[in-house]
Amino acid sequence: MIVTLKEILSKAEEGNYAVGAFNCPTLESARAVVEAAEELQVPVILSHAEVHFDITSLEIMGPILVEFAKKASVPVAVHLDHGSSLENVKKAIDIGFSSVMIDASHMSYEDNIRTVEEVVQYAHEYNVSVEAELGMMTSSGIGGEETQGEEHISEGDSVDYYTDPNVAKDFVEQTEIDALAASFGTVHGMYIKEPNLDLDRLNSIYAKINRPVVMHGGSGLSEEDYIAVINSGVRKINYYSYAANAGARAVKDYIDNNKDLFYHDFTVVAKAAIKKDVKRAMEIFLNKNQCVEN
Ligand SMILES: [Zn+2]
């Protein structure tokens, strides 16, 4: 069944777990994610990122995701990832998306607030949830759903881009968003070096905003890091690059080991590998062993 981001994340809040948000730029990826969620009986977020519109347009992929969500045996939110304008937000809502992200994090603080407020006003009228970003996500430059104008960081610290907890509090209060994408050490794309997560900052953000925190650049972390961020308030984990890479590696293996090649077989092989990878992530995100210490 299709549900809003707000609903799916408030349940996660109660249960102290996170819901995976997986970009689905192709039919194989969408089917892999839905099948994985149904087999595990976990809620899931199907995302389509604006940077992937040139792979499959919003007009083609959007209705497929909405249809998958409606038919699914688990709660599914359909989400626009890194939306850049009210125009695209409106298009997604028209198609039936239950959640949108407006990313105005590259703008000045005042312009970010103004842009997000406008989207919240529009989306909430349609009972659609809104995620916005404060602080800047950076990118390793390899894969991922990086956004326009995003900084590529491969060396040194990017602490200057991290979300300030006090500013986050003000931002959430002014905009009335449903979830906040915060920057505290993850990057988009494949990790070149081990991520160094600022958990003190994350704890402080979560304590101040009274909203679910969204972690972008969420694939490629260790199991310990996932559990740590979930216990510190992360309720939505954007997971893509490592699943897409798993699909590609499986196709390469298949090509290396088979003589008669047909394209449709690649899609089957890729789907199976993506499904296996996202299933593992979904199981970790459930945070099942959270009571072990007590
Ligand atoms: Zn992102």
PDB file of N, CA and C and ligand atoms in Angstrom, residues 81-82 145 188 216 238, ligand 1:
ATOM      1  N   ASP A  81      13.648  12.265  -5.180  1.00  0.00           N
ATOM      2  CA  ASP A  81      14.932  12.485  -4.510  1.00  0.00           C
ATOM      3  C   ASP A  81      15.646  13.690  -5.136  1.00  0.00           C
ATOM      4  N   HIS A  82      16.137  14.573  -4.282  1.00  0.00           N
ATOM      5  CA  HIS A  82      16.848  15.780  -4.720  1.00  0.00           C
ATOM      6  C   HIS A  82      16.072  16.578  -5.776  1.00  0.00           C
ATOM      7  N   GLU A 145      23.946   9.545  -6.472  1.00  0.00           N
ATOM      8  CA  GLU A 145      22.905  10.422  -6.997  1.00  0.00           C
ATOM      9  C   GLU A 145      23.294  11.845  -6.664  1.00  0.00           C
ATOM     10  N   HIS A 188      27.959  11.176  -1.074  1.00  0.00           N
ATOM     11  CA  HIS A 188      27.304  10.465  -2.176  1.00  0.00           C
ATOM     12  C   HIS A 188      28.326   9.634  -2.941  1.00  0.00           C
ATOM     13  N   HIS A 216      21.876  10.736   3.714  1.00  0.00           N
ATOM     14  CA  HIS A 216      22.205  10.519   2.298  1.00  0.00           C
ATOM     15  C   HIS A 216      23.579   9.869   2.218  1.00  0.00           C
ATOM     16  N   ASN A 238      19.253   6.716   2.615  1.00  0.00           N
ATOM     17  CA  ASN A 238      19.307   6.677   1.157  1.00  0.00           C
ATOM     18  C   ASN A 238      20.426   5.748   0.731  1.00  0.00           C
TER      19      ASN A 238
HETATM   20 ZN    ZN B   1      21.343  12.503  -1.700  1.00  0.00          ZN
END
